[in-house]
Coordinates of C-alpha atoms and ligand atoms in Angstrom, one line a residue:
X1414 CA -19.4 -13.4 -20.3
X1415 CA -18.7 -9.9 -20.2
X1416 CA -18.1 -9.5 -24.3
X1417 CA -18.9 -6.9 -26.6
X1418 CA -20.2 -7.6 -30.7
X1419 CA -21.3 -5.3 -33.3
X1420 CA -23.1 -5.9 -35.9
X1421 CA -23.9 -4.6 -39.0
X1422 CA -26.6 -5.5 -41.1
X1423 CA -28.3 -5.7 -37.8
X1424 CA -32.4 -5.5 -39.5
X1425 CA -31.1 -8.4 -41.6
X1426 CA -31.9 -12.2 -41.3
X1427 CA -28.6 -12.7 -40.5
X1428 CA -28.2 -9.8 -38.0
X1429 CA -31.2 -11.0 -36.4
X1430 CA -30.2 -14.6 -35.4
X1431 CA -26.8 -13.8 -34.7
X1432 CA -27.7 -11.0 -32.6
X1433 CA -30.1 -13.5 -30.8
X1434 CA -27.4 -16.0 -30.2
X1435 CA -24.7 -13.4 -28.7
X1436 CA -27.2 -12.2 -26.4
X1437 CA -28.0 -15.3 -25.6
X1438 CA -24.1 -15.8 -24.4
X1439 CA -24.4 -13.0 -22.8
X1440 CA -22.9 -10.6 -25.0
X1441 CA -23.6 -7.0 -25.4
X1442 CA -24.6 -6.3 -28.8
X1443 CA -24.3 -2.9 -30.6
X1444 CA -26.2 -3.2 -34.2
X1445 CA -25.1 -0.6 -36.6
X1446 CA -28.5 0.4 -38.3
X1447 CA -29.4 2.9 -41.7
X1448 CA -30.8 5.8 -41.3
X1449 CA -34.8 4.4 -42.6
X1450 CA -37.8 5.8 -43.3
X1451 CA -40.0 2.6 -43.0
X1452 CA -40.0 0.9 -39.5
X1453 CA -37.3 -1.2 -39.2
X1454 CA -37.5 -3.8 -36.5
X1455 CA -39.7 -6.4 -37.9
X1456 CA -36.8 -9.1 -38.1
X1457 CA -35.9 -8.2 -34.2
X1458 CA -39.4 -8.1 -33.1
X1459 CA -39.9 -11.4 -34.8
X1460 CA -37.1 -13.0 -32.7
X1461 CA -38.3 -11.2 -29.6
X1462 CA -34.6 -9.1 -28.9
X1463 CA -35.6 -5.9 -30.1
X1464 CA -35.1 -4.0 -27.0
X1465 CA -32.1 -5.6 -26.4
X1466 CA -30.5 -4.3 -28.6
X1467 CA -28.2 -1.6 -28.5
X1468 CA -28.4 0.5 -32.1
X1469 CA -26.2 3.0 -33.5
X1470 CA -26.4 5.0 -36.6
X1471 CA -24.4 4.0 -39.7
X1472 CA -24.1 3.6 -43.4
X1473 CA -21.6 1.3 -45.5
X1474 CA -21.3 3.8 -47.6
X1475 CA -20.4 6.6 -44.9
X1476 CA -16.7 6.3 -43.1
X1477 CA -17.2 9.0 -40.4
X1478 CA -20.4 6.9 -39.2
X1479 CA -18.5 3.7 -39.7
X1480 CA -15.8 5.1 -37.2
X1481 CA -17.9 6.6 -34.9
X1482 CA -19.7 3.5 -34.4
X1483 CA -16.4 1.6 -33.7
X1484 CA -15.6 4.6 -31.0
X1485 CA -18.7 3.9 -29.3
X1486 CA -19.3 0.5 -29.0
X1487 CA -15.3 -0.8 -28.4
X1488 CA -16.1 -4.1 -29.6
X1489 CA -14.5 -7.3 -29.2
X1490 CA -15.8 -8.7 -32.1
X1491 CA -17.4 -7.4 -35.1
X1492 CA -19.3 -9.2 -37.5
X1493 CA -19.8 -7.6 -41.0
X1494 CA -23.1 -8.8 -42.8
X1495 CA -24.6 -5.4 -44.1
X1496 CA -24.5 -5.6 -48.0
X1497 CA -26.7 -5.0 -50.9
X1498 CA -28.0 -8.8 -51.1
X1499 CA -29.8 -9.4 -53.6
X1500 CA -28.5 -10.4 -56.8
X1501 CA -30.8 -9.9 -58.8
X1502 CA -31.0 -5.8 -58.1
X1503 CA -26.8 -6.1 -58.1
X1504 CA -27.5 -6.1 -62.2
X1505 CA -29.8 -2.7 -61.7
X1506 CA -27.8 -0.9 -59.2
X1507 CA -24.6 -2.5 -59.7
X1508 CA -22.3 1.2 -58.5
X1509 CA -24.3 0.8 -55.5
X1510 CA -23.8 -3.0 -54.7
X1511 CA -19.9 -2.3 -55.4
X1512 CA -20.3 1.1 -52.4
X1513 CA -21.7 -1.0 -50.3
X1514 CA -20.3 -4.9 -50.2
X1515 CA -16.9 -4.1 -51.6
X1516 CA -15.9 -0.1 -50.8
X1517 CA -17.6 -0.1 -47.7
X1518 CA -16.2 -3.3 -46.3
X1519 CA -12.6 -1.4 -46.8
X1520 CA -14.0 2.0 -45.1
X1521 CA -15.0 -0.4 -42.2
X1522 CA -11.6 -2.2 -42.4
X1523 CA -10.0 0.9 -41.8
X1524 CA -12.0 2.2 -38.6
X1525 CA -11.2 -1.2 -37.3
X1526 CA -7.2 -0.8 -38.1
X1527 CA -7.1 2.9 -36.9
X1528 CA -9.5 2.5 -33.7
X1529 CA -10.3 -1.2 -32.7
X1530 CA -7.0 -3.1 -34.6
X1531 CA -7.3 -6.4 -31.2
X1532 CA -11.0 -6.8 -32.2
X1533 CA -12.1 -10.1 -34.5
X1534 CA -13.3 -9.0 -37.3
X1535 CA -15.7 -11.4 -39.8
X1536 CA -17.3 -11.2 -43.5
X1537 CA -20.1 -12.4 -44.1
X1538 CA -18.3 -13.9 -47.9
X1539 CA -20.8 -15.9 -50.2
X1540 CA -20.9 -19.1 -52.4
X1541 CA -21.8 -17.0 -55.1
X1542 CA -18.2 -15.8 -55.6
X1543 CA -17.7 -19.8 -57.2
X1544 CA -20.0 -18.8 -59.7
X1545 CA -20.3 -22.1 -61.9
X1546 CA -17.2 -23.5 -61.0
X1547 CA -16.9 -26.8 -59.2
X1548 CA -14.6 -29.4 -58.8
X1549 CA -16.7 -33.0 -59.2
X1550 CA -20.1 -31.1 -58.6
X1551 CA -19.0 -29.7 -55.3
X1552 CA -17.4 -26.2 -53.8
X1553 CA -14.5 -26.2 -51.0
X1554 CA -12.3 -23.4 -49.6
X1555 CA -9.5 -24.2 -52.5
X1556 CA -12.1 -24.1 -55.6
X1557 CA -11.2 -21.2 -58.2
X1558 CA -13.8 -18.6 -57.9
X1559 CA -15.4 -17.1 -61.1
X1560 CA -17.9 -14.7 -60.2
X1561 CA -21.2 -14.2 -62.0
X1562 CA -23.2 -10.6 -61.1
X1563 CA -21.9 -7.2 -59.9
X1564 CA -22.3 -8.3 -56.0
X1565 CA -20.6 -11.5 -56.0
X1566 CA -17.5 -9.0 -57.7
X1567 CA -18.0 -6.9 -54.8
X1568 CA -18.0 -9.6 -52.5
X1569 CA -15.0 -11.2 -53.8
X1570 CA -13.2 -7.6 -53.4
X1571 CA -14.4 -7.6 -50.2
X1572 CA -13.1 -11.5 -49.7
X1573 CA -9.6 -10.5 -50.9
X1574 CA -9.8 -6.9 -49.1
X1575 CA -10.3 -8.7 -45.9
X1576 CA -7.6 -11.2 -46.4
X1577 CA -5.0 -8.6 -47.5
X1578 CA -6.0 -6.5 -44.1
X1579 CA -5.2 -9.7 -42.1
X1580 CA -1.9 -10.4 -43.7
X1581 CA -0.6 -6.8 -43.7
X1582 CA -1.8 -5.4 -40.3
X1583 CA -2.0 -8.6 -38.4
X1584 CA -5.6 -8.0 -37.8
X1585 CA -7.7 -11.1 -36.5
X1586 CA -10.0 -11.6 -40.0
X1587 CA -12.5 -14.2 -41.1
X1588 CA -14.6 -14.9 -44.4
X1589 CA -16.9 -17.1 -44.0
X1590 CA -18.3 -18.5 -47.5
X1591 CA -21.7 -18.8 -46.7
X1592 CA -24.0 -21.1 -48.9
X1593 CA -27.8 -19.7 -49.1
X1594 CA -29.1 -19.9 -45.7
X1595 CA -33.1 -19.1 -45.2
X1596 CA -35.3 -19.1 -42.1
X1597 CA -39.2 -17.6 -41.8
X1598 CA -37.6 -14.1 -41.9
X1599 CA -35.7 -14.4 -45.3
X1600 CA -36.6 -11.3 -47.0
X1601 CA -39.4 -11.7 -49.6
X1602 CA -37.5 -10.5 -52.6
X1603 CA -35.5 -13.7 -52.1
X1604 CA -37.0 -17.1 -54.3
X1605 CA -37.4 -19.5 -51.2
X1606 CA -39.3 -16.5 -49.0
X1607 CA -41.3 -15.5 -52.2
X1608 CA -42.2 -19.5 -52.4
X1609 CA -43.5 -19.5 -49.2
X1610 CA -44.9 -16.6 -48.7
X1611 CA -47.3 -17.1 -52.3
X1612 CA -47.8 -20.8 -50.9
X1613 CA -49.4 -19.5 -48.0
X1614 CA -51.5 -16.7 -50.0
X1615 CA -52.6 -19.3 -52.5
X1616 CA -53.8 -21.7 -49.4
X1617 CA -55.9 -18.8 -47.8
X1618 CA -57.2 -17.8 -51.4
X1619 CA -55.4 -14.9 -51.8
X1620 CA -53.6 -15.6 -54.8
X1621 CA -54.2 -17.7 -57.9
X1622 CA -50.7 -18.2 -59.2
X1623 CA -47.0 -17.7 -58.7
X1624 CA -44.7 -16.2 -61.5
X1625 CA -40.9 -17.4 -61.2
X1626 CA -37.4 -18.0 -63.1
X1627 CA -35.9 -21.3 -63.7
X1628 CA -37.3 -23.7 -61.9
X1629 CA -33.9 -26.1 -62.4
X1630 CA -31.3 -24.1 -60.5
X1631 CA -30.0 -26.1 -57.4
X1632 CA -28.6 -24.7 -54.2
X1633 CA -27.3 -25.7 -51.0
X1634 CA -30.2 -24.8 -48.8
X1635 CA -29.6 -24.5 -45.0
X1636 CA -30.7 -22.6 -41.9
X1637 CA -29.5 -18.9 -41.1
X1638 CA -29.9 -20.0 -37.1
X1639 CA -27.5 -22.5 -37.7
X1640 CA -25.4 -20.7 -39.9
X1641 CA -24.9 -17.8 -37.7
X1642 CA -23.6 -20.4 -35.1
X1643 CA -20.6 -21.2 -37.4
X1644 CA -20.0 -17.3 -38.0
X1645 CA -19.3 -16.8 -33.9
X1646 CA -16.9 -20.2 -34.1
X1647 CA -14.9 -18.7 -36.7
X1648 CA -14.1 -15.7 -34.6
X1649 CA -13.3 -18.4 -31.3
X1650 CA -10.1 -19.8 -32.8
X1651 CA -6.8 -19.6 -31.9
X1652 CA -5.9 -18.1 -35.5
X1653 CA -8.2 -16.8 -38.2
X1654 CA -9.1 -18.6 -41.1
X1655 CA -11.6 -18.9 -44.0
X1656 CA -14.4 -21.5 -44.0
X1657 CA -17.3 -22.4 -46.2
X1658 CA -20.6 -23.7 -44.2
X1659 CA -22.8 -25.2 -46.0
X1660 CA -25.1 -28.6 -45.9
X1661 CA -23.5 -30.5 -48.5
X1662 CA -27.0 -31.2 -50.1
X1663 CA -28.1 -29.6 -53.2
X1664 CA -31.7 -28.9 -54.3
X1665 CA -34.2 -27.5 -56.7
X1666 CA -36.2 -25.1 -56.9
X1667 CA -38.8 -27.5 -58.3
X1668 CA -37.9 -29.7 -54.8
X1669 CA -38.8 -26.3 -53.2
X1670 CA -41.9 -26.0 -54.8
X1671 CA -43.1 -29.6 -54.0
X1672 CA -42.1 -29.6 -50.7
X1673 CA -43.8 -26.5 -49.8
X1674 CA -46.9 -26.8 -51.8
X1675 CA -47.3 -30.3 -50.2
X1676 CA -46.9 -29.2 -46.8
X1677 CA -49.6 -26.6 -46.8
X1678 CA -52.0 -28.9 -48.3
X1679 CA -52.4 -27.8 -52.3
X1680 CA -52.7 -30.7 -54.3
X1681 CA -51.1 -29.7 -58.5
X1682 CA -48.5 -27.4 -57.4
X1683 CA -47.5 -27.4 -61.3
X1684 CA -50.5 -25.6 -62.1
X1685 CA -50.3 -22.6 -59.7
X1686 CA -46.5 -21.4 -61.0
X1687 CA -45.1 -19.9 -64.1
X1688 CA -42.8 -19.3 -65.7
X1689 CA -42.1 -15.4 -65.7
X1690 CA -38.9 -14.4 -68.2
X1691 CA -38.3 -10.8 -66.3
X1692 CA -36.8 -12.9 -63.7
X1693 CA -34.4 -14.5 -65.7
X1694 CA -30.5 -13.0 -64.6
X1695 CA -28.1 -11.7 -67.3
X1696 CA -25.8 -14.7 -66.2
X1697 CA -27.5 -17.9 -64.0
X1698 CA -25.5 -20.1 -61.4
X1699 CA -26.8 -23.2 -61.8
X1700 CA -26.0 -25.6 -59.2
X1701 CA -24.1 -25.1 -55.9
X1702 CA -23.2 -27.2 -53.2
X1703 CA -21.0 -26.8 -50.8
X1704 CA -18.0 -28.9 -48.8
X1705 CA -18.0 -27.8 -45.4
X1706 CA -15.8 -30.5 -43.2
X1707 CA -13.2 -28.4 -42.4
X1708 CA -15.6 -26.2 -40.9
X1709 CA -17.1 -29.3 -39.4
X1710 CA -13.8 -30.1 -38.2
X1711 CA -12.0 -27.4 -37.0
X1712 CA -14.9 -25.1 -35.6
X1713 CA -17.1 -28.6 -34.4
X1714 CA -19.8 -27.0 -36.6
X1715 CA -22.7 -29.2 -38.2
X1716 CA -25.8 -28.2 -39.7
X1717 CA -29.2 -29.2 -37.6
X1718 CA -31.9 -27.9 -39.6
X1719 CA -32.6 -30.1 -43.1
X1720 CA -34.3 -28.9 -46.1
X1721 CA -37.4 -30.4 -45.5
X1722 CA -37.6 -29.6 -42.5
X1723 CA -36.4 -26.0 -43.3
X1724 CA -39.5 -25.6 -46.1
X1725 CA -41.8 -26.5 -43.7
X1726 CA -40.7 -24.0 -41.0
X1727 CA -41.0 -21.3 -43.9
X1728 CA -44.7 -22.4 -44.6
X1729 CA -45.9 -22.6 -41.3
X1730 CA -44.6 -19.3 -40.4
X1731 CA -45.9 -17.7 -44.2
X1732 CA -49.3 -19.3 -43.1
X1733 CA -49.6 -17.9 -39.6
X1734 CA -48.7 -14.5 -40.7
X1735 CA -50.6 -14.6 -44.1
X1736 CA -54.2 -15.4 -41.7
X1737 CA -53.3 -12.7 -39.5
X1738 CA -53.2 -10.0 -42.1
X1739 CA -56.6 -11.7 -43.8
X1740 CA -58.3 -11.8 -40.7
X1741 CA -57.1 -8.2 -39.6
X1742 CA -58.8 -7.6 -43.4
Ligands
NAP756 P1 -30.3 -9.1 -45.5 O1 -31.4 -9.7 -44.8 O2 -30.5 -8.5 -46.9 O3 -29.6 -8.0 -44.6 C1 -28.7 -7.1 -45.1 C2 -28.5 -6.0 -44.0 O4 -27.6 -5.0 -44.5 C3 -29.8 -5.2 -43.7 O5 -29.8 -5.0 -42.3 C4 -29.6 -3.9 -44.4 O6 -30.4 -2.9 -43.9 C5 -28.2 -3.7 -44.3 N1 -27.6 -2.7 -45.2 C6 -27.8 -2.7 -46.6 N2 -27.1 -1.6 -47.1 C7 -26.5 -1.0 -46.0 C8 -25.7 0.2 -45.9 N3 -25.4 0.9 -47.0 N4 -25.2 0.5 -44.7 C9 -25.6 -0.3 -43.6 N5 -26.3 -1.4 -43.6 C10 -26.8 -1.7 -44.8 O7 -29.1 -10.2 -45.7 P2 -28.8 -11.6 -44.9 O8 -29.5 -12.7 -45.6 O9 -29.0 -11.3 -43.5 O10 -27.3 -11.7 -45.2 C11 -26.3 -11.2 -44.3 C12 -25.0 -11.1 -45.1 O11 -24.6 -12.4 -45.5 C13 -25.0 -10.2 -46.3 O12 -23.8 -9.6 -46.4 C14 -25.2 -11.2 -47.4 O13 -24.7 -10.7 -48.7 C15 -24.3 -12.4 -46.9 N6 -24.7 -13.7 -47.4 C16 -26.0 -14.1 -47.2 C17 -26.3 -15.4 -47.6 C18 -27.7 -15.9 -47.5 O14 -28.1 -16.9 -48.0 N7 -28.6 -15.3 -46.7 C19 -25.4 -16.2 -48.2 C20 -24.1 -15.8 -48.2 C21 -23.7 -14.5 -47.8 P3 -31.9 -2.5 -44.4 O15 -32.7 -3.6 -44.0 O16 -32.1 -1.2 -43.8 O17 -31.7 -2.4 -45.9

């Protein structure tokens, strides 16, 4: 295959698998990477592709970079995941969140209309945008959104922005609505990677207890290996279109807790967590749980990673890295 992606967001978890699974195919991938102080390339290293990897400098937030990189790469396909991810800080630096996930998905827009307008172009769009709204318990691609924090209003900018540039230019665009999607390289700020990572501290006596927020949120946990898989699909068809991937199973955090407490072996998982109020959210989500069959039918995707099996994957990988840095100690 003689294609060309590029990626931004390319030092993310997402960035990482996906990158791995174009190169995979064959593909010549260009990752557009920040200008950072701190080394960069654990993600890439983790997965083993860092020198395969072509990188070019580049910020959301700066358009000259943004078409530069375009210029230089001459992608076929592009696949937009940099953002400011985190909800939680979207509260704290909410101008910021909107530069990056929802002004700098139009600056990027732009470069592709002016200097790349045949290449495929995808979002990396988010459940959050549903907020709390459901119909019967469940998300699809026709549920009203009703955003809840300053990034999932960037994001649904961002949704529409795309939309609008595919409808007016003819451009080849694609949200996909994403459902949380973890894997041993889920950054630690995020509750499942902060689960595992404490789990394996408090294993290896490192740690006596973890502090978190409400234990009763559910998502719709599934694997950002598999998930990436559904983001290259989108950009195969015939015609664009939207898609939500997701498992279709909803957990708690509690079921989180058990599972991965149980897994490393630490019997009275209740007694190592509490509760800690400074990470309760100006506004919660609390459960979400997405429909996915029309991504199931039209892009032949399906989850293969379950939650169980997910948590463990976490753990094991928390616990192998945990007793490296206490034996390099
Ligand atoms: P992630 O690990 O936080 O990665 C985000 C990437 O964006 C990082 O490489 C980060 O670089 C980069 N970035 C941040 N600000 C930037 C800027 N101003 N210019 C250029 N790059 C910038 O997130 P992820 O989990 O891989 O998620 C990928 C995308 O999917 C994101 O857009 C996220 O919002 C979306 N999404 C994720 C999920 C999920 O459950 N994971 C669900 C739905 C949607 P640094 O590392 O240098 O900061």
């Amino acid at each position: 295959m003689d294609r060309t992606a590029l990626i931004t967001g390319i030092t993310g978890q997402d960035g990482g698998y996906l990158a791995k699974l174009l190169l995979g195919k064959g593909y010549r991938v260009f990752g557009l990477m920040e200008r950072s102080t701190r080394y960069a390339f654990a993600n890439l290293d983790y997965l083993g592709i860092t020198a395969d990897v072509d990188y070019l400098d580049g910020d959301m937030t700066d358009e000259a970079s943004l078409i530069q990189a375009i210029r230089q790469s001459r992608p076929d396909e592009i696949y937009n995941l940099a953002a400011q991810s985190f909800v939680g800080t979207s509260w704290r630096q909410p101008i910021l969140s909107t530069e990056v996930n929802a002004v700098g998905v139009l600056r990027l827009l732009e470069a592709v209309r002016h200097f790349a307008p045949t290449a495929r172009f995808y979002q990396a769009s988010t459940s959050e945008m549903f907020g709390n709204s459901h119909e019967d318990g469940l998300q699809t691609e026709e549920t009203p959104f009703h955003p809840r924090s300053p990034y999932a209003i960037a994001k649904l900018y961002a949704y529409w922005i795309v939309n609008n540039y595919k409808e007016s230019y003819g451009l080849f665009c694609a949200n996909g609505i994403l459902f949380n999607h973890e894997s041993p390289i889920r950054g630690k700020e995020f509750v499942t990677r902060k689960i595992t990572d404490a789990v394996a501290r408090i294993k290896l006596g490192m740690l006596a207890r973890i502090g978190l927020g409400n234990l009763d949120s559910e998502r719709d946990w599934g694997f950002a290996g598999d998930y990436v898989d559904a983001m290259w699909r989108m950009l195969q068809r015939d015609q664009p279109a939207n898609y939500i991937v997701s498992t279709g199973e909803t957990h708690s955090i509690r079921d989180f807790l058990r599972v991965a407490f149980a897994h490393a072996g630490v019997a009275d998982w209740e007694k190592r967590v509490y509760i800690d109020p400074a990470h309760k959210r100006p506004a919660e989500l609390h459960s979400l749980r997405g429909k996915s069959d029309k991504a199931r039918r039209e892009l032949g995707w399906e989850p293969r990673v379950g939650f169980e099996e997910l948590v463990r994957m976490m753990v094991d990988a928390d616990l192998e890295r945990v007793g490296r840095e206490k034996g390099a100690q």
